[in-house]
mmCIF file of C-alpha atoms in Angstrom:
data_model
loop_
_atom_site.group_PDB
_atom_site.id
_atom_site.type_symbol
_atom_site.label_atom_id
_atom_site.label_comp_id
_atom_site.label_asym_id
_atom_site.label_seq_id
_atom_site.Cartn_x
_atom_site.Cartn_y
_atom_site.Cartn_z
ATOM 1 C CA MET A 1 131.004 94.322 75.673
ATOM 2 C CA ASP A 2 133.147 91.735 73.897
ATOM 3 C CA HIS A 3 133.907 89.597 76.947
ATOM 4 C CA ILE A 4 130.220 89.015 77.746
ATOM 5 C CA PRO A 5 129.021 85.885 75.919
ATOM 6 C CA ILE A 6 125.374 87.039 75.666
ATOM 7 C CA ASP A 7 124.568 90.135 73.599
ATOM 8 C CA TYR A 8 122.750 93.125 75.102
ATOM 9 C CA PRO A 9 119.340 92.632 73.380
ATOM 10 C CA THR A 10 119.209 88.970 74.439
ATOM 11 C CA LEU A 11 120.070 89.866 78.033
ATOM 12 C CA ARG A 12 117.312 92.451 78.039
ATOM 13 C CA VAL A 13 114.784 89.842 76.892
ATOM 14 C CA ILE A 14 116.103 87.330 79.429
ATOM 15 C CA TRP A 15 115.562 89.837 82.231
ATOM 16 C CA TRP A 16 112.102 90.656 80.928
ATOM 17 C CA LEU A 17 111.343 86.932 81.104
ATOM 18 C CA LEU A 18 112.900 86.645 84.569
ATOM 19 C CA LEU A 19 110.801 89.561 85.826
ATOM 20 C CA GLY A 20 107.703 87.813 84.514
ATOM 21 C CA ILE A 21 108.761 84.526 86.138
ATOM 22 C CA LEU A 22 109.288 86.233 89.492
ATOM 23 C CA LEU A 23 105.919 88.009 89.351
ATOM 24 C CA ILE A 24 104.139 84.810 88.332
ATOM 25 C CA GLY A 25 106.065 82.952 91.038
ATOM 26 C CA TYR A 26 104.854 85.454 93.616
ATOM 27 C CA ALA A 27 101.260 85.233 92.400
ATOM 28 C CA ILE A 28 101.309 81.428 92.574
ATOM 29 C CA MET A 29 103.277 80.991 95.794
ATOM 30 C CA ASP A 30 101.892 83.872 97.868
ATOM 31 C CA GLY A 31 98.645 84.072 95.918
ATOM 32 C CA PHE A 32 97.074 81.151 97.745
ATOM 33 C CA ASP A 33 98.062 82.812 101.052
ATOM 34 C CA LEU A 34 96.146 85.921 99.990
ATOM 35 C CA GLY A 35 93.234 83.803 98.772
ATOM 36 C CA VAL A 36 93.057 81.857 102.037
ATOM 37 C CA GLY A 37 93.101 85.120 104.003
ATOM 38 C CA ALA A 38 90.279 86.541 101.885
ATOM 39 C CA LEU A 39 88.256 83.344 102.432
ATOM 40 C CA LEU A 40 88.869 83.060 106.188
ATOM 41 C CA PRO A 41 85.618 84.684 107.453
ATOM 42 C CA PHE A 42 83.509 82.677 105.002
ATOM 43 C CA VAL A 43 84.863 79.130 105.079
ATOM 44 C CA ALA A 44 85.411 78.936 108.859
ATOM 45 C CA ARG A 45 82.438 79.297 111.213
ATOM 46 C CA ASN A 46 84.025 78.745 114.646
ATOM 47 C CA ASP A 47 87.370 79.191 116.372
ATOM 48 C CA SER A 48 88.520 75.635 115.739
ATOM 49 C CA GLU A 49 87.832 75.909 112.009
ATOM 50 C CA ARG A 50 89.525 79.294 111.827
ATOM 51 C CA ARG A 51 92.633 77.876 113.466
ATOM 52 C CA VAL A 52 92.659 75.097 110.896
ATOM 53 C CA VAL A 53 92.430 77.610 108.027
ATOM 54 C CA ILE A 54 95.141 79.846 109.488
ATOM 55 C CA ASN A 55 97.521 76.942 110.013
ATOM 56 C CA THR A 56 97.268 75.806 106.400
ATOM 57 C CA ILE A 57 99.376 78.843 105.484
ATOM 58 C CA GLY A 58 100.983 79.695 108.831
ATOM 59 C CA PRO A 59 104.185 77.651 108.300
ATOM 60 C CA VAL A 60 104.834 78.854 104.715
ATOM 61 C CA TRP A 61 103.589 82.403 104.196
ATOM 62 C CA GLU A 62 106.891 84.057 105.170
ATOM 63 C CA GLY A 63 108.844 82.030 102.653
ATOM 64 C CA ASN A 64 106.260 82.730 99.963
ATOM 65 C CA GLN A 65 106.712 86.480 100.392
ATOM 66 C CA VAL A 66 110.345 86.092 99.317
ATOM 67 C CA TRP A 67 109.058 86.093 95.743
ATOM 68 C CA LEU A 68 107.718 89.630 96.226
ATOM 69 C CA VAL A 69 111.109 90.784 97.498
ATOM 70 C CA LEU A 70 112.822 89.099 94.549
ATOM 71 C CA GLY A 71 110.466 90.800 92.102
ATOM 72 C CA GLY A 72 111.048 94.225 93.646
ATOM 73 C CA GLY A 73 114.805 93.623 93.676
ATOM 74 C CA ALA A 74 114.778 92.591 90.023
ATOM 75 C CA ILE A 75 112.951 95.790 89.060
ATOM 76 C CA PHE A 76 115.404 97.890 91.087
ATOM 77 C CA ALA A 77 118.536 96.303 89.617
ATOM 78 C CA ALA A 78 117.506 95.444 86.053
ATOM 79 C CA TRP A 79 115.014 98.223 85.240
ATOM 80 C CA PRO A 80 115.986 101.374 87.232
ATOM 81 C CA PRO A 81 113.676 103.818 85.384
ATOM 82 C CA LEU A 82 110.748 101.437 85.919
ATOM 83 C CA TYR A 83 111.587 101.236 89.610
ATOM 84 C CA ALA A 84 111.843 105.035 89.876
ATOM 85 C CA VAL A 85 108.520 105.700 88.180
ATOM 86 C CA SER A 86 106.432 102.867 89.618
ATOM 87 C CA PHE A 87 107.672 102.983 93.209
ATOM 88 C CA SER A 88 107.204 106.761 93.348
ATOM 89 C CA GLY A 89 104.051 107.159 91.232
ATOM 90 C CA PHE A 90 102.269 104.189 92.826
ATOM 91 C CA TYR A 91 103.639 105.026 96.264
ATOM 92 C CA LEU A 92 100.322 105.239 98.125
ATOM 93 C CA ALA A 93 99.046 102.055 96.504
ATOM 94 C CA MET A 94 102.215 100.235 97.536
ATOM 95 C CA ILE A 95 101.975 101.592 101.082
ATOM 96 C CA LEU A 96 98.399 100.283 101.181
ATOM 97 C CA ILE A 97 99.625 96.828 100.097
ATOM 98 C CA LEU A 98 102.453 96.866 102.639
ATOM 99 C CA LEU A 99 100.173 97.929 105.485
ATOM 100 C CA ALA A 100 97.767 95.129 104.580
ATOM 101 C CA LEU A 101 100.625 92.615 104.393
ATOM 102 C CA ILE A 102 101.900 93.785 107.787
ATOM 103 C CA LEU A 103 98.540 92.806 109.278
ATOM 104 C CA ARG A 104 99.238 89.171 108.410
ATOM 105 C CA PRO A 105 102.190 88.476 110.745
ATOM 106 C CA VAL A 106 100.611 90.626 113.451
ATOM 107 C CA GLY A 107 97.344 88.715 113.094
ATOM 108 C CA PHE A 108 99.090 85.332 113.172
ATOM 109 C CA LYS A 109 101.082 86.186 116.289
ATOM 110 C CA PHE A 110 98.509 88.146 118.296
ATOM 111 C CA ARG A 111 95.330 86.194 117.566
ATOM 112 C CA GLY A 112 96.044 83.404 120.033
ATOM 113 C CA LYS A 113 97.446 85.585 122.804
ATOM 114 C CA VAL A 114 94.061 86.117 124.494
ATOM 115 C CA GLU A 115 91.268 83.576 125.002
ATOM 116 C CA ASN A 116 88.550 86.004 123.997
ATOM 117 C CA ARG A 117 86.122 85.689 121.103
ATOM 118 C CA ALA A 118 85.972 89.407 120.271
ATOM 119 C CA TRP A 119 89.764 89.681 120.391
ATOM 120 C CA ARG A 120 90.198 86.782 117.972
ATOM 121 C CA GLU A 121 87.491 88.031 115.616
ATOM 122 C CA ILE A 122 89.299 91.363 115.309
ATOM 123 C CA TRP A 123 92.484 89.630 114.208
ATOM 124 C CA ASP A 124 90.537 87.313 111.914
ATOM 125 C CA TRP A 125 89.245 90.369 110.047
ATOM 126 C CA CYS A 126 92.773 91.782 109.984
ATOM 127 C CA LEU A 127 93.901 88.564 108.305
ATOM 128 C CA PHE A 128 91.019 88.966 105.837
ATOM 129 C CA ILE A 129 92.181 92.508 105.022
ATOM 130 C CA GLY A 130 95.739 91.224 104.667
ATOM 131 C CA GLY A 131 94.547 88.852 101.948
ATOM 132 C CA PHE A 132 91.754 90.817 100.274
ATOM 133 C CA VAL A 133 93.446 94.215 99.862
ATOM 134 C CA PRO A 134 96.717 93.063 98.214
ATOM 135 C CA ALA A 135 94.807 90.689 95.924
ATOM 136 C CA VAL A 136 92.700 93.579 94.619
ATOM 137 C CA VAL A 137 95.335 96.322 94.557
ATOM 138 C CA LEU A 138 97.884 94.193 92.692
ATOM 139 C CA GLY A 139 95.303 93.635 89.966
ATOM 140 C CA VAL A 140 94.462 97.341 89.928
ATOM 141 C CA ALA A 141 98.176 98.022 89.398
ATOM 142 C CA VAL A 142 98.259 95.753 86.344
ATOM 143 C CA GLY A 143 95.191 97.529 84.997
ATOM 144 C CA ASN A 144 96.948 100.884 85.339
ATOM 145 C CA VAL A 145 99.991 99.563 83.514
ATOM 146 C CA LEU A 146 97.731 98.673 80.569
ATOM 147 C CA LEU A 147 96.071 102.090 80.772
ATOM 148 C CA GLY A 148 99.383 103.926 81.029
ATOM 149 C CA ALA A 149 100.649 105.931 83.979
ATOM 150 C CA PRO A 150 100.681 109.757 84.018
ATOM 151 C CA PHE A 151 104.434 110.364 84.073
ATOM 152 C CA ALA A 152 107.005 112.228 82.015
ATOM 153 C CA ILE A 153 110.790 111.993 81.742
ATOM 154 C CA ASP A 154 112.913 115.074 81.053
ATOM 155 C CA ASP A 155 116.060 115.306 78.921
ATOM 156 C CA ASN A 156 118.198 114.312 81.907
ATOM 157 C CA MET A 157 116.158 111.102 82.381
ATOM 158 C CA ARG A 158 114.502 112.422 85.548
ATOM 159 C CA PRO A 159 110.928 111.107 85.915
ATOM 160 C CA SER A 160 108.004 113.157 87.212
ATOM 161 C CA TYR A 161 104.631 111.685 88.141
ATOM 162 C CA ASN A 162 101.480 113.780 87.657
ATOM 163 C CA GLY A 163 98.722 111.590 89.036
ATOM 164 C CA ASN A 164 97.142 110.746 92.379
ATOM 165 C CA PHE A 165 95.911 107.657 94.179
ATOM 166 C CA PHE A 166 92.259 107.996 93.197
ATOM 167 C CA GLN A 167 93.139 108.181 89.500
ATOM 168 C CA LEU A 168 94.322 104.593 89.859
ATOM 169 C CA LEU A 169 90.752 103.475 90.583
ATOM 170 C CA SER A 170 89.358 103.790 87.065
ATOM 171 C CA PRO A 171 86.646 101.323 85.995
ATOM 172 C CA PHE A 172 89.037 99.216 83.903
ATOM 173 C CA ALA A 173 91.628 99.093 86.684
ATOM 174 C CA VAL A 174 88.958 98.034 89.205
ATOM 175 C CA LEU A 175 87.863 95.311 86.772
ATOM 176 C CA CYS A 176 91.456 94.040 86.668
ATOM 177 C CA GLY A 177 91.469 94.121 90.464
ATOM 178 C CA LEU A 178 88.380 91.896 90.514
ATOM 179 C CA VAL A 179 90.014 89.478 88.050
ATOM 180 C CA SER A 180 92.999 89.265 90.386
ATOM 181 C CA LEU A 181 90.776 88.732 93.438
ATOM 182 C CA CYS A 182 88.742 85.928 91.840
ATOM 183 C CA MET A 183 91.883 84.290 90.484
ATOM 184 C CA LEU A 184 93.647 84.254 93.861
ATOM 185 C CA VAL A 185 90.521 83.245 95.780
ATOM 186 C CA THR A 186 90.238 80.236 93.452
ATOM 187 C CA HIS A 187 93.876 79.425 94.192
ATOM 188 C CA GLY A 188 93.337 79.803 97.935
ATOM 189 C CA ALA A 189 90.204 77.655 97.839
ATOM 190 C CA ALA A 190 92.096 74.922 95.983
ATOM 191 C CA MET A 191 94.804 75.008 98.661
ATOM 192 C CA LEU A 192 92.219 74.769 101.459
ATOM 193 C CA ASN A 193 90.526 71.887 99.683
ATOM 194 C CA MET A 194 93.888 70.136 99.522
ATOM 195 C CA LYS A 195 94.949 70.858 103.121
ATOM 196 C CA THR A 196 91.690 70.545 105.100
ATOM 197 C CA GLU A 197 88.803 68.158 105.609
ATOM 198 C CA GLY A 198 85.106 68.269 106.458
ATOM 199 C CA PRO A 199 83.020 71.463 106.428
ATOM 200 C CA VAL A 200 85.993 73.787 105.754
ATOM 201 C CA ALA A 201 86.971 71.830 102.649
ATOM 202 C CA ALA A 202 83.330 71.700 101.488
ATOM 203 C CA ARG A 203 82.880 75.455 101.851
ATOM 204 C CA SER A 204 86.217 76.127 100.144
ATOM 205 C CA ARG A 205 85.068 74.050 97.167
ATOM 206 C CA LEU A 206 81.851 76.061 96.950
ATOM 207 C CA TYR A 207 83.543 79.465 97.056
ATOM 208 C CA GLY A 208 86.345 78.225 94.816
ATOM 209 C CA ARG A 209 83.871 77.239 92.106
ATOM 210 C CA TYR A 210 82.193 80.647 92.278
ATOM 211 C CA ALA A 211 85.576 82.380 92.093
ATOM 212 C CA ALA A 212 86.735 80.230 89.155
ATOM 213 C CA LEU A 213 83.630 81.127 87.161
ATOM 214 C CA GLY A 214 84.102 84.767 88.165
ATOM 215 C CA THR A 215 87.657 84.627 86.846
ATOM 216 C CA VAL A 216 86.474 83.322 83.472
ATOM 217 C CA VAL A 217 83.727 85.921 83.078
ATOM 218 C CA LEU A 218 85.760 88.909 84.292
ATOM 219 C CA PHE A 219 88.879 87.891 82.341
ATOM 220 C CA ALA A 220 86.770 87.655 79.179
ATOM 221 C CA LEU A 221 85.213 91.060 79.883
ATOM 222 C CA ALA A 222 88.657 92.584 80.434
ATOM 223 C CA GLY A 223 89.876 91.050 77.167
ATOM 224 C CA LEU A 224 86.957 92.521 75.228
ATOM 225 C CA TRP A 225 87.590 95.905 76.857
ATOM 226 C CA VAL A 226 91.258 95.778 75.828
ATOM 227 C CA ALA A 227 90.413 94.744 72.280
ATOM 228 C CA PHE A 228 87.585 97.172 71.533
ATOM 229 C CA ALA A 229 87.663 100.074 73.996
ATOM 230 C CA LEU A 230 91.131 100.530 75.472
ATOM 231 C CA LYS A 231 93.877 102.540 73.806
ATOM 232 C CA GLY A 232 97.097 100.607 73.468
ATOM 233 C CA TYR A 233 100.609 101.751 72.577
ATOM 234 C CA THR A 234 102.781 101.011 69.555
ATOM 235 C CA VAL A 235 106.379 101.975 68.799
ATOM 236 C CA THR A 236 106.314 103.433 65.279
ATOM 237 C CA SER A 237 110.034 104.198 64.923
ATOM 238 C CA THR A 238 113.028 101.898 64.808
ATOM 239 C CA GLN A 239 114.549 101.137 68.208
ATOM 240 C CA ASP A 240 118.170 100.162 68.682
ATOM 241 C CA MET A 241 117.826 97.017 70.767
ATOM 242 C CA ALA A 242 121.495 97.203 71.733
ATOM 243 C CA GLY A 243 121.563 100.950 72.294
ATOM 244 C CA PRO A 244 121.818 102.905 75.533
ATOM 245 C CA SER A 245 118.792 103.215 77.785
ATOM 246 C CA ASN A 246 117.191 106.482 76.720
ATOM 247 C CA VAL A 247 113.423 106.784 76.281
ATOM 248 C CA HIS A 248 113.733 109.768 73.934
ATOM 249 C CA PHE A 249 115.085 107.722 70.998
ATOM 250 C CA LYS A 250 111.693 106.456 69.786
ATOM 251 C CA GLN A 251 108.251 107.495 68.564
ATOM 252 C CA VAL A 252 105.077 106.052 70.081
ATOM 253 C CA THR A 253 101.448 106.265 69.009
ATOM 254 C CA THR A 254 98.256 105.170 70.746
ATOM 255 C CA GLU A 255 95.362 103.368 69.123
ATOM 256 C CA THR A 256 92.333 101.446 70.343
ATOM 257 C CA GLY A 257 93.052 97.736 70.276
ATOM 258 C CA ALA A 258 96.810 98.122 69.889
ATOM 259 C CA TRP A 259 97.453 95.844 72.888
ATOM 260 C CA ILE A 260 96.249 92.819 70.903
ATOM 261 C CA GLY A 261 98.641 93.545 68.027
ATOM 262 C CA ASN A 262 101.280 91.141 69.312
ATOM 263 C CA TYR A 263 98.833 88.263 69.006
ATOM 264 C CA GLY A 264 98.401 88.971 65.302
ATOM 265 C CA ARG A 265 102.154 89.217 64.735
ATOM 266 C CA HIS A 266 102.950 86.170 66.871
ATOM 267 C CA PRO A 267 99.962 83.764 66.846
ATOM 268 C CA TRP A 268 101.633 81.395 69.354
ATOM 269 C CA MET A 269 100.987 83.998 72.063
ATOM 270 C CA ILE A 270 97.311 83.016 72.074
ATOM 271 C CA VAL A 271 98.431 80.138 74.314
ATOM 272 C CA ALA A 272 98.564 82.569 77.269
ATOM 273 C CA PRO A 273 94.878 83.611 77.393
ATOM 274 C CA VAL A 274 93.848 80.053 76.510
ATOM 275 C CA LEU A 275 95.720 78.819 79.588
ATOM 276 C CA GLY A 276 93.994 81.503 81.656
ATOM 277 C CA PHE A 277 90.542 80.334 80.578
ATOM 278 C CA LEU A 278 91.222 76.595 80.553
ATOM 279 C CA GLY A 279 93.011 76.675 83.914
ATOM 280 C CA SER A 280 90.075 78.440 85.552
ATOM 281 C CA LEU A 281 87.485 76.163 83.947
ATOM 282 C CA ALA A 282 89.492 73.090 84.902
ATOM 283 C CA SER A 283 89.704 74.358 88.486
ATOM 284 C CA PHE A 284 85.919 74.710 88.539
ATOM 285 C CA VAL A 285 85.415 71.159 87.275
ATOM 286 C CA LEU A 286 88.069 69.608 89.519
ATOM 287 C CA LEU A 287 86.831 71.408 92.623
ATOM 288 C CA SER A 288 83.373 70.070 91.847
ATOM 289 C CA GLY A 289 84.882 66.590 91.595
ATOM 290 C CA ARG A 290 86.998 67.013 94.730
ATOM 291 C CA ARG A 291 90.272 66.520 92.831
ATOM 292 C CA SER A 292 92.199 68.826 95.153
ATOM 293 C CA VAL A 293 95.778 68.517 93.895
ATOM 294 C CA LEU A 294 94.825 68.818 90.237
ATOM 295 C CA ALA A 295 92.525 71.753 91.041
ATOM 296 C CA PHE A 296 95.435 73.542 92.722
ATOM 297 C CA LEU A 297 97.748 72.884 89.772
ATOM 298 C CA CYS A 298 95.126 74.117 87.319
ATOM 299 C CA SER A 299 94.534 77.295 89.309
ATOM 300 C CA ALA A 300 98.303 77.864 89.129
ATOM 301 C CA VAL A 301 98.107 77.381 85.351
ATOM 302 C CA ALA A 302 95.299 79.957 85.248
ATOM 303 C CA ILE A 303 97.496 82.457 87.100
ATOM 304 C CA LEU A 304 100.325 81.763 84.670
ATOM 305 C CA GLY A 305 97.998 82.343 81.729
ATOM 306 C CA VAL A 306 96.367 85.533 83.014
ATOM 307 C CA ILE A 307 99.624 87.261 83.977
ATOM 308 C CA SER A 308 101.374 86.088 80.805
ATOM 309 C CA THR A 309 98.506 87.520 78.761
ATOM 310 C CA ALA A 310 99.133 90.979 80.216
ATOM 311 C CA GLY A 311 102.908 90.722 79.794
ATOM 312 C CA LEU A 312 102.766 89.512 76.189
ATOM 313 C CA SER A 313 100.198 92.178 75.299
ATOM 314 C CA LEU A 314 102.492 94.885 76.629
ATOM 315 C CA PHE A 315 105.776 93.724 75.069
ATOM 316 C CA PRO A 316 108.090 95.539 74.478
ATOM 317 C CA PHE A 317 106.532 98.079 76.857
ATOM 318 C CA LEU A 318 107.194 97.869 80.584
ATOM 319 C CA LEU A 319 105.210 100.952 81.626
ATOM 320 C CA PRO A 320 103.526 103.246 79.079
ATOM 321 C CA SER A 321 103.020 106.942 79.767
ATOM 322 C CA SER A 322 99.515 108.289 79.328
ATOM 323 C CA ILE A 323 100.592 111.952 79.150
ATOM 324 C CA ASP A 324 103.782 111.594 77.089
ATOM 325 C CA PRO A 325 103.771 108.375 75.037
ATOM 326 C CA GLN A 326 107.380 108.952 73.918
ATOM 327 C CA ALA A 327 108.431 108.687 77.580
ATOM 328 C CA SER A 328 106.987 105.169 77.810
ATOM 329 C CA LEU A 329 109.451 102.645 79.198
ATOM 330 C CA THR A 330 110.296 99.654 77.013
ATOM 331 C CA VAL A 331 112.531 96.613 77.279
ATOM 332 C CA TRP A 332 115.009 98.305 74.913
ATOM 333 C CA ASP A 333 115.369 101.677 76.635
ATOM 334 C CA ALA A 334 114.799 101.171 80.393
ATOM 335 C CA SER A 335 117.339 98.526 81.412
ATOM 336 C CA SER A 336 120.576 98.598 83.364
ATOM 337 C CA SER A 337 123.887 98.322 81.545
ATOM 338 C CA HIS A 338 125.036 95.253 79.644
ATOM 339 C CA THR A 339 127.570 94.408 82.364
ATOM 340 C CA THR A 340 125.061 94.824 85.196
ATOM 341 C CA LEU A 341 122.522 92.529 83.550
ATOM 342 C CA TRP A 342 125.201 89.883 82.954
ATOM 343 C CA ILE A 343 126.521 89.923 86.539
ATOM 344 C CA MET A 344 122.976 89.777 87.901
ATOM 345 C CA LEU A 345 122.160 86.848 85.617
ATOM 346 C CA LEU A 346 125.116 84.895 86.995
ATOM 347 C CA ALA A 347 123.977 85.628 90.560
ATOM 348 C CA THR A 348 120.420 84.592 89.696
ATOM 349 C CA CYS A 349 121.588 81.305 88.146
ATOM 350 C CA PHE A 350 123.346 80.537 91.431
ATOM 351 C CA PHE A 351 120.787 81.670 94.014
ATOM 352 C CA LEU A 352 117.430 80.919 92.348
ATOM 353 C CA PRO A 353 117.945 77.119 92.317
ATOM 354 C CA ILE A 354 118.828 77.288 96.030
ATOM 355 C CA ILE A 355 115.572 79.126 96.735
ATOM 356 C CA LEU A 356 113.603 76.598 94.689
ATOM 357 C CA LEU A 357 115.231 73.616 96.421
ATOM 358 C CA TYR A 358 114.655 75.111 99.868
ATOM 359 C CA THR A 359 111.022 75.875 99.022
ATOM 360 C CA ALA A 360 110.479 72.335 97.772
ATOM 361 C CA PHE A 361 112.046 70.959 100.972
ATOM 362 C CA VAL A 362 109.799 73.094 103.192
ATOM 363 C CA TYR A 363 106.652 72.024 101.373
ATOM 364 C CA ARG A 364 107.676 68.388 101.604
ATOM 365 C CA VAL A 365 108.180 68.689 105.368
ATOM 366 C CA MET A 366 104.873 70.547 105.797
ATOM 367 C CA ARG A 367 102.832 68.215 103.591
ATOM 368 C CA GLY A 368 99.617 66.628 104.803
ATOM 369 C CA THR A 369 96.228 67.889 105.941
ATOM 370 C CA VAL A 370 95.609 70.223 108.867
ATOM 371 C CA THR A 371 92.957 69.122 111.365
ATOM 372 C CA ALA A 372 91.804 70.203 114.806
ATOM 373 C CA ASP A 373 93.428 67.058 116.248
ATOM 374 C CA SER A 374 96.790 67.770 114.613
ATOM 375 C CA LEU A 375 96.731 71.313 115.980
ATOM 376 C CA GLY A 376 96.107 69.945 119.478
ATOM 377 C CA ARG A 377 99.290 67.889 119.171
ATOM 378 C CA ASN A 378 101.375 70.790 117.835
ATOM 379 C CA PRO A 379 102.449 73.302 120.532
ATOM 380 C CA ASN A 380 103.782 75.655 117.822
ATOM 381 C CA ALA A 381 100.474 75.952 115.960
ATOM 382 C CA TYR A 382 98.738 79.339 115.711
#
């Protein structure tokens, strides 16, 4: 439309970038919550230590989950076909994530209600599930995006999904789930090292180093699998980048190694996997040297690199179809209208800085280490 100062193709790319930023933001901000939850039974050996671990994330986890809501909202408003296919086809996987996430607030609130060891251990394991399960399943979801989902879209743009939950658990998808788990456990361990002292911090450094090395090895294995064994997707016809959203206006082929094609066409993209490897290796070194803040920042860089690697490999695809490649959703044929993207961009430019400023304020107020003594002085502690 003439009155919109940004053309349709540019807006589509901007919203692709914004979706990536929101997903990376969620992985960084809520990722250490998930990592801390997954580490809880291993880094804390008694009730006092467990309370310390829980209270490192207790004041901030709710705010961190806002990034997940923002990501889901962005998919709903900017990429309606993607929302329709993914939220229906991956329904059981998403329910599993939500049920696990629900265990977190319940565990936080109920754990301290009864002075009983068995009671508290039950909720400690619920908090573990609330961290472990989403960390794995989110990675499995990314793996299935790279594999392609079994969906089709008819002439009236109505999607139909032809898979089941257990098809999501292919070997490659499980490998991606393990990459995600190691990556977020490293991030959680770096946070614990920064926010705790004594035995808890020492154990978090140990597990964090193992997880960082696991991230490097598994990420490399996944990259080799993508390059030499996994079929990727390529658009072989011309797409109208400013045309209406209709998946039937293109031709798509599949070929082993196609997902690394973007790196040959745009060599600068190699920065993404390099950041994934270097961030993880730096986290390993810095955790060994007890450089807690830098280790946390480097684990965040690793998350940025790993997720960016997947996104750049896929571009311009958002969600390929494994049973009907022509139905695959791309940046150019699965977006909302020009006007909708523009109005949403204006709203985002207004609200996102507010969210960032509020988040920064909260973290400034909640700064400092968590100790058993500080919990004794805080009547609001978990």
